[in-house]
Tab-separated table of C-alpha atoms and ligand atoms in Angstrom:
chain	number	residue	atom	x	y	z
A	240	MET	CA	-13.217	-41.352	-2.153
A	241	GLN	CA	-16.413	-39.319	-1.763
A	242	ASN	CA	-19.127	-39.011	-4.369
A	243	LEU	CA	-22.150	-36.787	-4.829
A	244	ILE	CA	-25.480	-38.441	-5.554
A	245	ILE	CA	-27.974	-36.066	-7.117
A	246	ASN	CA	-31.601	-36.728	-8.005
A	247	GLY	CA	-32.085	-33.960	-10.525
A	248	GLY	CA	-34.986	-32.269	-12.207
A	249	LYS	CA	-36.031	-29.969	-9.351
A	250	LYS	CA	-36.207	-26.193	-9.720
A	251	LEU	CA	-33.967	-24.516	-7.168
A	252	ASN	CA	-35.745	-22.200	-4.809
A	253	GLY	CA	-34.763	-20.340	-1.632
A	254	THR	CA	-32.044	-18.224	-0.088
A	255	ILE	CA	-28.495	-19.074	0.938
A	256	LYS	CA	-25.427	-17.165	2.029
A	257	VAL	CA	-22.317	-16.947	-0.123
A	258	HIS	CA	-19.004	-17.704	1.608
A	259	GLY	CA	-15.813	-15.655	1.584
A	260	ALA	CA	-13.660	-15.787	-1.536
A	261	LYS	CA	-11.146	-18.635	-1.853
A	262	ASN	CA	-8.998	-16.558	-4.184
A	263	SER	CA	-8.856	-13.737	-1.598
A	264	VAL	CA	-8.248	-15.708	1.550
A	265	LEU	CA	-5.263	-17.644	0.120
A	266	PRO	CA	-3.062	-14.627	-0.768
A	267	ILE	CA	-4.247	-12.896	2.416
A	268	ILE	CA	-3.062	-15.854	4.532
A	269	SER	CA	0.234	-15.607	2.662
A	270	ALA	CA	0.377	-11.842	3.419
A	271	SER	CA	0.250	-12.572	7.155
A	272	ILE	CA	3.859	-13.823	6.813
A	273	LEU	CA	4.883	-10.165	6.368
A	274	MET	CA	3.171	-9.073	9.595
A	275	ASN	CA	3.829	-8.999	13.335
A	276	GLY	CA	1.275	-9.934	15.975
A	277	LYS	CA	-2.180	-11.437	15.808
A	278	SER	CA	-4.300	-10.817	12.711
A	279	VAL	CA	-7.921	-11.892	12.541
A	280	LEU	CA	-9.648	-12.778	9.278
A	281	HIS	CA	-13.447	-12.931	9.182
A	282	ASN	CA	-15.666	-14.609	6.573
A	283	CYS	CA	-13.107	-17.293	5.679
A	284	PRO	CA	-14.435	-20.268	3.715
A	285	ASP	CA	-13.808	-23.741	5.174
A	286	LEU	CA	-11.933	-25.365	2.271
A	287	SER	CA	-9.156	-27.889	1.803
A	288	ASP	CA	-7.048	-25.221	0.038
A	289	VAL	CA	-7.355	-22.967	3.108
A	290	ASP	CA	-6.183	-25.860	5.333
A	291	ALA	CA	-3.245	-26.396	2.974
A	292	ALA	CA	-2.337	-22.677	3.246
A	293	LEU	CA	-2.467	-22.846	7.071
A	294	GLU	CA	-0.256	-25.942	6.948
A	295	ILE	CA	2.345	-23.948	5.043
A	296	LEU	CA	2.193	-21.254	7.775
A	297	LYS	CA	2.658	-23.958	10.422
A	298	PHE	CA	5.687	-25.319	8.605
A	299	LEU	CA	7.141	-21.794	8.654
A	300	GLY	CA	6.579	-21.650	12.437
A	301	ILE	CA	3.472	-19.413	12.321
A	302	ASN	CA	0.507	-20.603	14.383
A	303	SER	CA	-3.086	-20.117	13.351
A	304	GLN	CA	-6.466	-20.996	14.778
A	305	LYS	CA	-9.812	-21.546	13.076
A	306	SER	CA	-13.053	-20.731	14.842
A	307	GLY	CA	-16.114	-20.914	12.596
A	308	SER	CA	-15.402	-18.606	9.696
A	309	ASP	CA	-12.715	-16.690	11.628
A	310	ILE	CA	-9.031	-17.455	11.344
A	311	SER	CA	-6.530	-15.859	13.686
A	312	ILE	CA	-2.876	-15.892	12.757
A	313	ALA	CA	-0.035	-15.099	15.164
A	314	SER	CA	2.603	-13.720	12.814
A	315	ILE	CA	6.302	-13.820	13.690
A	316	THR	CA	9.445	-13.814	11.567
A	317	PRO	CA	9.281	-17.253	9.906
A	318	GLU	CA	11.613	-19.952	11.245
A	319	ASN	CA	11.908	-21.362	7.762
A	320	TYR	CA	11.960	-20.153	4.183
A	321	ILE	CA	11.523	-23.463	2.377
A	322	ILE	CA	8.170	-24.882	1.264
A	323	PRO	CA	8.575	-28.661	0.954
A	324	ASP	CA	7.422	-30.339	-2.211
A	325	GLU	CA	4.526	-32.201	-0.567
A	326	LEU	CA	3.036	-28.887	0.647
A	327	MET	CA	3.638	-27.227	-2.738
A	328	ARG	CA	1.753	-30.067	-4.409
A	329	LYS	CA	-1.204	-29.969	-1.994
A	330	MET	CA	-2.353	-26.674	-3.407
A	331	ARG	CA	-1.524	-25.328	-6.854
A	332	SER	CA	-1.680	-21.759	-5.607
A	333	SER	CA	1.078	-22.362	-3.012
A	334	VAL	CA	3.287	-20.352	-5.387
A	335	MET	CA	1.767	-17.195	-3.919
A	336	PHE	CA	3.720	-17.845	-0.709
A	337	LEU	CA	6.868	-17.081	-2.670
A	338	GLY	CA	6.543	-13.274	-2.602
A	339	SER	CA	5.814	-13.028	1.109
A	340	ILE	CA	8.524	-15.478	2.270
A	341	LEU	CA	11.096	-13.774	0.041
A	342	GLY	CA	9.930	-10.295	1.103
A	343	ARG	CA	10.135	-11.186	4.792
A	344	THR	CA	13.304	-13.317	4.967
A	345	GLY	CA	15.267	-12.375	1.843
A	346	LYS	CA	15.207	-16.060	0.803
A	347	ALA	CA	12.656	-18.563	-0.427
A	348	VAL	CA	12.825	-22.103	-1.751
A	349	ILE	CA	9.896	-23.655	-3.590
A	350	THR	CA	9.485	-26.494	-6.025
A	351	THR	CA	8.162	-25.702	-9.490
A	352	PRO	CA	4.376	-25.910	-9.275
A	353	GLY	CA	3.260	-28.763	-11.528
A	354	GLY	CA	1.005	-28.272	-14.529
A	355	CYS	CA	-2.659	-28.992	-13.887
A	356	MET	CA	-5.674	-30.154	-15.791
A	357	LEU	CA	-6.226	-26.624	-17.131
A	358	GLY	CA	-2.889	-26.778	-18.975
A	359	PRO	CA	0.622	-25.637	-18.135
A	360	ARG	CA	0.756	-22.997	-15.411
A	361	PRO	CA	4.169	-21.404	-15.841
A	362	ILE	CA	5.497	-18.862	-13.352
A	363	ASP	CA	7.857	-17.045	-15.713
A	364	ILE	CA	6.058	-13.704	-15.164
A	365	HIS	CA	6.382	-14.084	-11.356
A	366	ILE	CA	10.092	-14.909	-11.666
A	367	SER	CA	11.040	-12.113	-14.045
A	368	ALA	CA	9.211	-9.554	-11.860
A	369	LEU	CA	10.921	-10.803	-8.685
A	370	LYS	CA	14.287	-10.578	-10.473
A	371	LYS	CA	13.521	-6.899	-11.186
A	372	LEU	CA	13.140	-6.448	-7.413
A	373	GLY	CA	16.694	-7.782	-7.027
A	374	ALA	CA	16.061	-11.484	-6.398
A	375	LYS	CA	18.599	-13.993	-7.699
A	376	VAL	CA	17.092	-17.305	-8.801
A	377	LYS	CA	18.772	-20.716	-9.058
A	378	GLU	CA	16.975	-23.707	-10.476
A	379	ASN	CA	18.108	-27.125	-9.368
A	380	ARG	CA	16.207	-30.235	-10.540
A	381	GLY	CA	12.731	-28.791	-10.019
A	382	THR	CA	13.647	-26.677	-6.978
A	383	LEU	CA	13.726	-22.896	-7.276
A	384	GLU	CA	15.959	-21.035	-4.829
A	385	PHE	CA	15.411	-17.296	-4.494
A	386	SER	CA	17.695	-14.961	-2.577
A	387	ALA	CA	18.037	-11.220	-2.184
A	388	LYS	CA	21.157	-10.287	-0.214
A	389	GLY	CA	20.470	-7.019	1.573
A	390	GLY	CA	16.729	-7.302	0.790
A	391	LEU	CA	14.559	-6.536	-2.203
A	392	LYS	CA	14.560	-3.078	-3.819
A	393	GLY	CA	11.630	-1.276	-5.435
A	394	ALA	CA	11.487	-1.287	-9.241
A	395	ASP	CA	9.314	-0.301	-12.178
A	396	ILE	CA	7.825	-3.572	-13.467
A	397	LEU	CA	5.771	-4.153	-16.590
A	398	LEU	CA	3.979	-7.512	-16.531
A	399	ASP	CA	3.778	-9.266	-19.934
A	400	PHE	CA	0.232	-10.332	-19.018
A	401	PRO	CA	-1.956	-9.145	-16.110
A	402	SER	CA	-1.499	-12.427	-14.228
A	403	VAL	CA	-3.453	-12.574	-10.976
A	404	GLY	CA	-0.835	-14.675	-9.163
A	405	ALA	CA	2.136	-12.656	-10.447
A	406	THR	CA	0.495	-9.347	-9.446
A	407	GLU	CA	-0.139	-10.756	-5.956
A	408	ASN	CA	3.396	-12.117	-5.620
A	409	VAL	CA	4.961	-8.789	-6.612
A	410	ILE	CA	2.704	-6.865	-4.202
A	411	LEU	CA	3.691	-9.272	-1.410
A	412	ALA	CA	7.399	-9.120	-2.251
A	413	ALA	CA	7.468	-5.325	-2.639
A	414	THR	CA	5.565	-4.421	0.546
A	415	LEU	CA	8.712	-4.610	2.735
A	416	ALA	CA	11.169	-3.759	-0.074
A	417	LYS	CA	13.236	-0.580	0.010
A	418	GLY	CA	11.763	2.190	-2.127
A	419	ILE	CA	8.898	2.395	-4.551
A	420	THR	CA	7.648	-0.386	-6.806
A	421	ILE	CA	5.323	0.294	-9.710
A	422	ILE	CA	3.500	-2.653	-11.279
A	423	ARG	CA	2.184	-1.828	-14.746
A	424	ASN	CA	-0.327	-4.021	-16.583
A	425	ALA	CA	-1.306	-5.396	-13.156
A	426	ALA	CA	-4.380	-7.611	-12.749
A	427	LEU	CA	-7.473	-5.761	-11.477
A	428	GLU	CA	-9.406	-8.660	-9.894
A	429	PRO	CA	-11.377	-7.717	-6.737
A	430	GLU	CA	-9.294	-10.287	-4.824
A	431	ILE	CA	-6.227	-8.115	-5.489
A	432	SER	CA	-7.937	-5.058	-3.996
A	433	ASP	CA	-8.867	-7.231	-1.007
A	434	LEU	CA	-5.210	-8.221	-0.534
A	435	ILE	CA	-4.136	-4.558	-0.801
A	436	ASN	CA	-6.761	-3.510	1.767
A	437	PHE	CA	-5.519	-6.145	4.233
A	438	LEU	CA	-1.883	-5.110	3.793
A	439	ASN	CA	-2.723	-1.397	4.105
A	440	ALA	CA	-4.708	-2.075	7.294
A	441	ALA	CA	-1.466	-3.481	8.743
A	442	GLY	CA	0.532	-0.390	7.746
A	443	ALA	CA	1.540	-1.036	4.127
A	444	ARG	CA	1.483	1.850	1.640
A	445	ILE	CA	-0.065	0.484	-1.523
A	446	SER	CA	-2.301	2.326	-3.944
A	447	SER	CA	-4.135	1.152	-7.010
A	448	GLY	CA	-6.408	3.366	-9.012
A	449	GLY	CA	-8.089	0.360	-10.622
A	450	THR	CA	-6.316	1.304	-13.861
A	451	GLY	CA	-3.819	-1.528	-14.057
A	452	THR	CA	-1.073	0.301	-12.145
A	453	VAL	CA	-0.262	-0.602	-8.548
A	454	ILE	CA	2.183	1.568	-6.596
A	455	ILE	CA	3.868	0.124	-3.512
A	456	ASP	CA	5.867	2.420	-1.263
A	457	GLY	CA	7.928	-0.065	0.761
A	458	VAL	CA	7.753	0.067	4.567
A	459	SER	CA	10.246	-1.444	7.013
A	460	GLU	CA	7.695	-3.448	8.985
A	461	LEU	CA	4.017	-4.235	9.273
A	462	ASP	CA	1.719	-4.514	12.238
A	463	CYS	CA	-1.217	-6.957	12.222
A	464	ALA	CA	-4.783	-6.363	10.984
A	465	GLU	CA	-8.400	-7.410	11.306
A	466	HIS	CA	-10.070	-7.992	7.952
A	467	THR	CA	-13.259	-9.389	6.420
A	468	ILE	CA	-12.769	-11.442	3.239
A	469	ILE	CA	-14.898	-10.336	0.256
A	470	PRO	CA	-17.695	-12.642	-0.998
A	471	ASP	CA	-16.708	-15.359	-3.461
A	472	ARG	CA	-17.834	-14.165	-6.893
A	473	ILE	CA	-17.288	-17.579	-8.508
A	474	GLU	CA	-19.305	-19.377	-5.816
A	475	THR	CA	-22.005	-16.739	-6.408
A	476	ALA	CA	-21.834	-17.411	-10.163
A	477	THR	CA	-22.127	-21.158	-9.490
A	478	TYR	CA	-25.414	-20.858	-7.580
A	479	MET	CA	-26.732	-18.362	-10.132
A	480	ALA	CA	-25.860	-20.704	-13.028
A	481	ALA	CA	-27.514	-23.625	-11.199
A	482	ALA	CA	-30.672	-21.569	-10.677
A	483	ALA	CA	-30.591	-20.590	-14.361
A	484	ALA	CA	-30.123	-24.218	-15.463
A	485	THR	CA	-33.041	-25.504	-13.378
A	486	GLY	CA	-35.515	-22.679	-14.092
A	487	GLY	CA	-35.152	-21.694	-10.440
A	488	ASP	CA	-35.715	-18.643	-8.316
A	489	ILE	CA	-33.074	-18.016	-5.655
A	490	SER	CA	-31.529	-15.249	-3.594
A	491	LEU	CA	-27.921	-15.053	-2.480
A	492	LYS	CA	-27.034	-13.162	0.686
A	493	ASN	CA	-23.564	-11.734	1.374
A	494	ALA	CA	-22.964	-11.430	-2.396
A	495	ASN	CA	-21.375	-8.496	-4.194
A	496	ALA	CA	-23.062	-7.771	-7.536
A	497	SER	CA	-20.539	-5.067	-8.433
A	498	HIS	CA	-17.855	-7.780	-8.768
A	499	MET	CA	-20.076	-9.813	-11.098
A	500	LEU	CA	-21.268	-7.394	-13.758
A	501	SER	CA	-20.017	-9.450	-16.720
A	502	VAL	CA	-21.619	-12.660	-15.385
A	503	ILE	CA	-24.893	-10.866	-14.663
A	504	GLU	CA	-24.883	-9.410	-18.184
A	505	VAL	CA	-24.523	-12.876	-19.766
A	506	LEU	CA	-27.179	-14.394	-17.504
A	507	ARG	CA	-29.576	-11.562	-18.432
A	508	LYS	CA	-29.003	-12.415	-22.110
A	509	THR	CA	-30.194	-15.956	-21.334
A	510	GLY	CA	-33.505	-14.500	-20.168
A	511	CYS	CA	-32.867	-14.526	-16.399
A	512	GLU	CA	-34.204	-11.644	-14.333
A	513	ILE	CA	-31.605	-10.476	-11.868
A	514	ILE	CA	-32.108	-7.961	-9.108
A	515	SER	CA	-29.259	-6.856	-6.896
A	516	GLY	CA	-29.397	-4.848	-3.735
A	517	ASP	CA	-27.411	-4.373	-0.596
A	518	SER	CA	-25.286	-7.590	-0.442
A	519	LEU	CA	-28.125	-9.530	-2.057
A	520	ILE	CA	-28.561	-10.934	-5.563
A	521	SER	CA	-31.835	-12.530	-6.654
A	522	ILE	CA	-32.197	-14.479	-9.869
A	523	HIS	CA	-35.413	-15.656	-11.470
A	524	ALA	CA	-34.861	-17.998	-14.426
A	525	PRO	CA	-37.230	-18.679	-17.332
A	526	GLU	CA	-38.527	-22.214	-18.113
A	527	ARG	CA	-35.888	-22.506	-20.830
A	528	LEU	CA	-32.776	-20.356	-21.271
A	529	LYS	CA	-32.059	-18.441	-24.463
A	530	PRO	CA	-28.679	-19.213	-26.078
A	531	VAL	CA	-25.880	-16.634	-25.955
A	532	LYS	CA	-24.178	-15.851	-29.274
A	533	SER	CA	-20.741	-15.195	-27.855
A	534	VAL	CA	-19.145	-15.370	-24.404
A	535	LYS	CA	-15.447	-14.509	-24.337
A	536	THR	CA	-13.462	-15.005	-21.162
A	537	SER	CA	-10.907	-12.348	-20.300
A	538	VAL	CA	-9.187	-10.686	-17.383
A	539	TYR	CA	-11.313	-8.704	-14.898
A	540	PRO	CA	-13.665	-6.929	-15.404
A	541	GLY	CA	-14.275	-9.235	-18.367
A	542	PHE	CA	-16.137	-12.533	-18.117
A	543	PRO	CA	-14.139	-14.747	-15.699
A	544	THR	CA	-12.600	-17.953	-17.015
A	545	ASP	CA	-13.696	-19.713	-13.804
A	546	ALA	CA	-17.353	-19.012	-14.646
A	547	GLY	CA	-17.088	-20.422	-18.199
A	548	PRO	CA	-17.782	-24.087	-17.311
A	549	LEU	CA	-20.741	-23.043	-15.119
A	550	LEU	CA	-22.446	-21.138	-17.935
A	551	ILE	CA	-21.589	-23.787	-20.526
A	552	SER	CA	-23.330	-26.350	-18.325
A	553	ALA	CA	-26.410	-24.131	-17.852
A	554	LEU	CA	-26.649	-23.479	-21.609
A	555	THR	CA	-26.616	-27.174	-22.593
A	556	THR	CA	-30.413	-27.032	-22.417
A	557	ALA	CA	-30.886	-23.567	-23.968
A	558	SER	CA	-33.209	-23.098	-26.934
A	559	GLY	CA	-30.364	-22.796	-29.468
A	560	THR	CA	-26.595	-22.653	-29.957
A	561	SER	CA	-24.199	-20.756	-27.684
A	562	VAL	CA	-20.552	-20.052	-28.450
A	563	PHE	CA	-17.778	-19.688	-25.858
A	564	CYS	CA	-14.236	-18.471	-26.421
A	565	GLU	CA	-11.714	-19.253	-23.645
A	566	ASN	CA	-8.796	-16.852	-23.598
A	567	ILE	CA	-7.017	-17.626	-20.326
A	568	PHE	CA	-6.396	-21.372	-19.852
A	569	GLN	CA	-5.379	-23.731	-22.634
A	570	ASN	CA	-7.186	-26.836	-21.308
A	571	ARG	CA	-10.232	-25.196	-19.740
A	572	TYR	CA	-12.565	-27.533	-21.651
A	573	VAL	CA	-11.138	-30.684	-20.062
A	574	PHE	CA	-14.485	-31.264	-18.258
A	575	VAL	CA	-16.495	-31.292	-21.501
A	576	ASN	CA	-16.112	-35.066	-22.080
A	577	GLU	CA	-17.626	-35.735	-18.651
A	578	LEU	CA	-20.424	-33.225	-19.280
A	579	SER	CA	-21.226	-35.052	-22.528
A	580	ARG	CA	-22.167	-38.106	-20.444
A	581	PHE	CA	-25.348	-36.184	-19.533
A	582	GLY	CA	-26.145	-35.984	-23.246
A	583	ALA	CA	-24.837	-32.431	-23.561
A	584	ASN	CA	-23.963	-31.562	-27.143
A	585	ILE	CA	-20.707	-29.605	-27.038
A	586	SER	CA	-17.965	-29.436	-29.673
A	587	THR	CA	-14.636	-27.834	-28.903
A	588	TYR	CA	-12.133	-26.439	-31.398
A	589	GLY	CA	-9.101	-25.100	-29.553
A	590	THR	CA	-10.310	-22.082	-27.605
A	591	ILE	CA	-13.881	-22.335	-28.933
A	592	ALA	CA	-16.734	-24.378	-27.466
A	593	ILE	CA	-20.010	-24.647	-29.356
A	594	VAL	CA	-22.898	-25.626	-27.126
A	595	GLU	CA	-25.989	-26.903	-28.978
A	596	GLY	CA	-28.899	-26.612	-26.564
A	597	ARG	CA	-30.966	-29.774	-26.033
A	598	ARG	CA	-34.434	-29.938	-24.534
A	599	ALA	CA	-33.236	-32.100	-21.629
A	600	LEU	CA	-30.185	-33.805	-20.149
A	601	SER	CA	-30.168	-37.394	-18.948
A	602	SER	CA	-28.714	-38.534	-15.619
A	603	ALA	CA	-25.144	-39.847	-15.682
A	604	HIS	CA	-22.172	-41.238	-13.764
A	605	CYS	CA	-19.167	-38.989	-14.153
A	606	ARG	CA	-15.954	-37.805	-12.491
A	607	CYS	CA	-14.679	-34.316	-11.761
A	608	THR	CA	-11.594	-33.329	-13.730
A	609	ASP	CA	-11.009	-29.954	-12.036
A	610	LEU	CA	-12.667	-27.509	-9.639
A	611	ARG	CA	-14.962	-25.452	-11.889
A	612	GLY	CA	-15.481	-28.328	-14.325
A	613	GLY	CA	-16.667	-30.331	-11.292
A	614	ALA	CA	-19.153	-27.596	-10.387
A	615	ALA	CA	-20.373	-27.673	-14.007
A	616	LEU	CA	-21.138	-31.403	-13.602
A	617	VAL	CA	-23.124	-30.683	-10.421
A	618	ILE	CA	-25.192	-28.111	-12.346
A	619	ALA	CA	-25.877	-30.663	-15.116
A	620	ALA	CA	-26.873	-33.320	-12.557
A	621	LEU	CA	-29.264	-30.876	-10.840
A	622	LYS	CA	-30.926	-30.280	-14.201
A	623	ALA	CA	-31.054	-33.909	-15.431
A	624	GLU	CA	-34.076	-36.022	-14.371
A	625	GLY	CA	-33.048	-39.118	-12.395
A	626	GLU	CA	-30.079	-40.133	-10.274
A	627	SER	CA	-26.587	-38.992	-11.201
A	628	GLU	CA	-23.376	-39.820	-9.424
A	629	ILE	CA	-20.328	-37.547	-9.486
A	630	GLY	CA	-16.967	-38.946	-8.382
A	631	ASN	CA	-13.594	-37.410	-7.569
A	632	ILE	CA	-15.234	-34.527	-5.700
A	633	CYS	CA	-11.987	-33.628	-3.908
A	634	HIS	CA	-11.653	-31.062	-6.737
A	635	ILE	CA	-14.977	-29.460	-5.758
A	636	LYS	CA	-13.996	-29.391	-2.080
A	637	ARG	CA	-10.989	-27.225	-2.920
A	638	GLY	CA	-13.331	-24.362	-3.752
A	639	TYR	CA	-16.829	-24.919	-2.335
A	640	GLU	CA	-17.790	-25.071	1.330
A	641	ASN	CA	-20.790	-27.334	2.007
A	642	ILE	CA	-21.902	-27.489	-1.598
A	643	ALA	CA	-24.350	-30.356	-0.947
A	644	GLU	CA	-25.847	-28.656	2.123
A	645	ASN	CA	-26.233	-25.374	0.217
A	646	PHE	CA	-28.014	-27.014	-2.712
A	647	ARG	CA	-30.228	-28.960	-0.261
A	648	GLN	CA	-31.253	-25.637	1.285
A	649	LEU	CA	-32.287	-24.583	-2.223
A	650	GLY	CA	-34.502	-27.669	-2.520
A	651	ALA	CA	-32.147	-30.011	-4.388
A	652	ASP	CA	-31.992	-33.726	-3.654
A	653	ILE	CA	-28.236	-34.102	-3.227
A	654	LYS	CA	-26.101	-36.047	-0.795
A	655	GLU	CA	-22.463	-36.821	-0.286
A	656	VAL	CA	-21.643	-40.505	0.184
B	838	LIG	C1	-5.956	-17.092	-10.578
B	838	LIG	C2	-7.080	-17.793	-9.849
B	838	LIG	C3	-7.825	-18.729	-10.783
B	838	LIG	C4	-8.289	-17.968	-12.011
B	838	LIG	C5	-7.118	-17.224	-12.658
B	838	LIG	C6	-7.547	-16.341	-13.830
B	838	LIG	C7	-6.265	-17.938	-7.577
B	838	LIG	C8	-5.827	-18.822	-6.458
B	838	LIG	N1	-6.526	-18.542	-8.744
B	838	LIG	O1	-5.056	-18.102	-11.013
B	838	LIG	O2	-8.944	-19.256	-10.092
B	838	LIG	O3	-8.801	-18.901	-12.938
B	838	LIG	O4	-6.483	-16.376	-11.684
B	838	LIG	O5	-8.513	-15.424	-13.402
B	838	LIG	O6	-6.424	-16.741	-7.425
B	838	LIG	N2	0.671	-17.291	-16.905
B	838	LIG	C9	1.913	-17.406	-17.519
B	838	LIG	N3	3.030	-17.128	-16.766
B	838	LIG	C10	2.957	-16.738	-15.454
B	838	LIG	C11	1.670	-16.617	-14.859
B	838	LIG	C12	0.550	-16.898	-15.608
B	838	LIG	O7	2.019	-17.759	-18.680
B	838	LIG	O8	4.013	-16.503	-14.831
B	838	LIG	C13	-0.548	-17.618	-17.692
B	838	LIG	C14	-1.288	-18.845	-17.119
B	838	LIG	O9	-0.728	-20.047	-17.592
B	838	LIG	C15	-2.692	-18.618	-17.590
B	838	LIG	C16	-2.825	-17.091	-17.547
B	838	LIG	O10	-1.495	-16.572	-17.556
B	838	LIG	O11	-2.835	-19.072	-18.900
B	838	LIG	C17	-3.581	-16.573	-16.335
B	838	LIG	O12	-2.920	-16.964	-15.175
B	838	LIG	P1	-3.034	-16.158	-13.798
B	838	LIG	O13	-3.801	-14.891	-13.992
B	838	LIG	O14	-1.651	-16.069	-13.240
B	838	LIG	O15	-3.904	-17.149	-12.943
B	838	LIG	P2	-3.601	-17.714	-11.506
B	838	LIG	O16	-3.057	-16.634	-10.631
B	838	LIG	O17	-2.840	-18.994	-11.628
């Protein structure tokens, strides 16, 4: 079990490069199942979730190779259409392999993805949309068997909620389906546009006006493609929140400010000066942050749920009370108990978190409960004077490449032991 040891109290300062987006590269790796020949992905983050996704490809008989931040994938018709339970459990987002396996082979078998610390993560919206495309579904003691004799057929689908995963699964399933699929109330996250761009580069015919409607004109086969993964907007938000928390002054290269407007707006309200230019975001934080009256998470382009814990952590030392409202995940505040070990004063009431700013945090020993909650603990430890120890960092490693090295480059005293 690895831990992070952080000697906090130092203002972050310097420049680092943001990695490619975890939430883009995973569905894009899944999309390669629909293709033929060798695709090359640039700017891939080196994460345990990416390794888990490549393991699923390997199980399906598709070889891949990592070289630095490039991944090449030699796509062929999969030898298999079943994802075993141990691979499903390795990564919660393995459900997004469903659409591509089903779209390519006409069959797919997965186990029901378990709930996680953020609350139940049902896949009812995925399933009802895939049924509209003609899939039959049988559930047998936790195993879901999908089949579409004669292949999937295009349909007009209205999602009950603009679920990111369901939108991706329908796009993947419909790419090789016969006829036209329209997804209404589709999610608009930049990672979805990235997936569409990759598929279109390989010959798919998918359009999305950024209005919540995605139109997929099915094609009979795809070629391969070369593609650069977009920057990770949540990793960017993490370093920005850490700079804000520590009164720092940092610049982030390879970042995309246009994907982060809601986060930038909230950080500006805290008194941070933010300048963005060509792939660069610079943030200069005041000595003490101002509180923010109301931050409500919502679907893109609203304030992202994944950035909530990061901002909550930064605002624990603001000069007043901030109020957060979480509208996406039921148990998002699961990390708050651990954050309280630093002396943070946070009360939660269902979807609401009230953060009473304190002048300082104290160092603490704590354990990560989930990915973004874990990053929130790192931010608190960077702020708190003295030595903190954070355990269970396997959660953090699912979504952050070289987090300790990156913070060291920004002047933090942090090591992994
Ligand atoms: C993706 C992101 C995750 C982010 C989330 C919301 C990836 C790998 N993960 O997760 O980091 O926090 O979007 O921006 O891209 N829901 C249902 N039924 C369904 C599907 C979803 O009730 O069939 C509910 C979920 O329980 C949740 C909400 O809808 O409460 C949002 O889920 P969704 O947008 O699907 O998130 P993910 O794709 O799981």
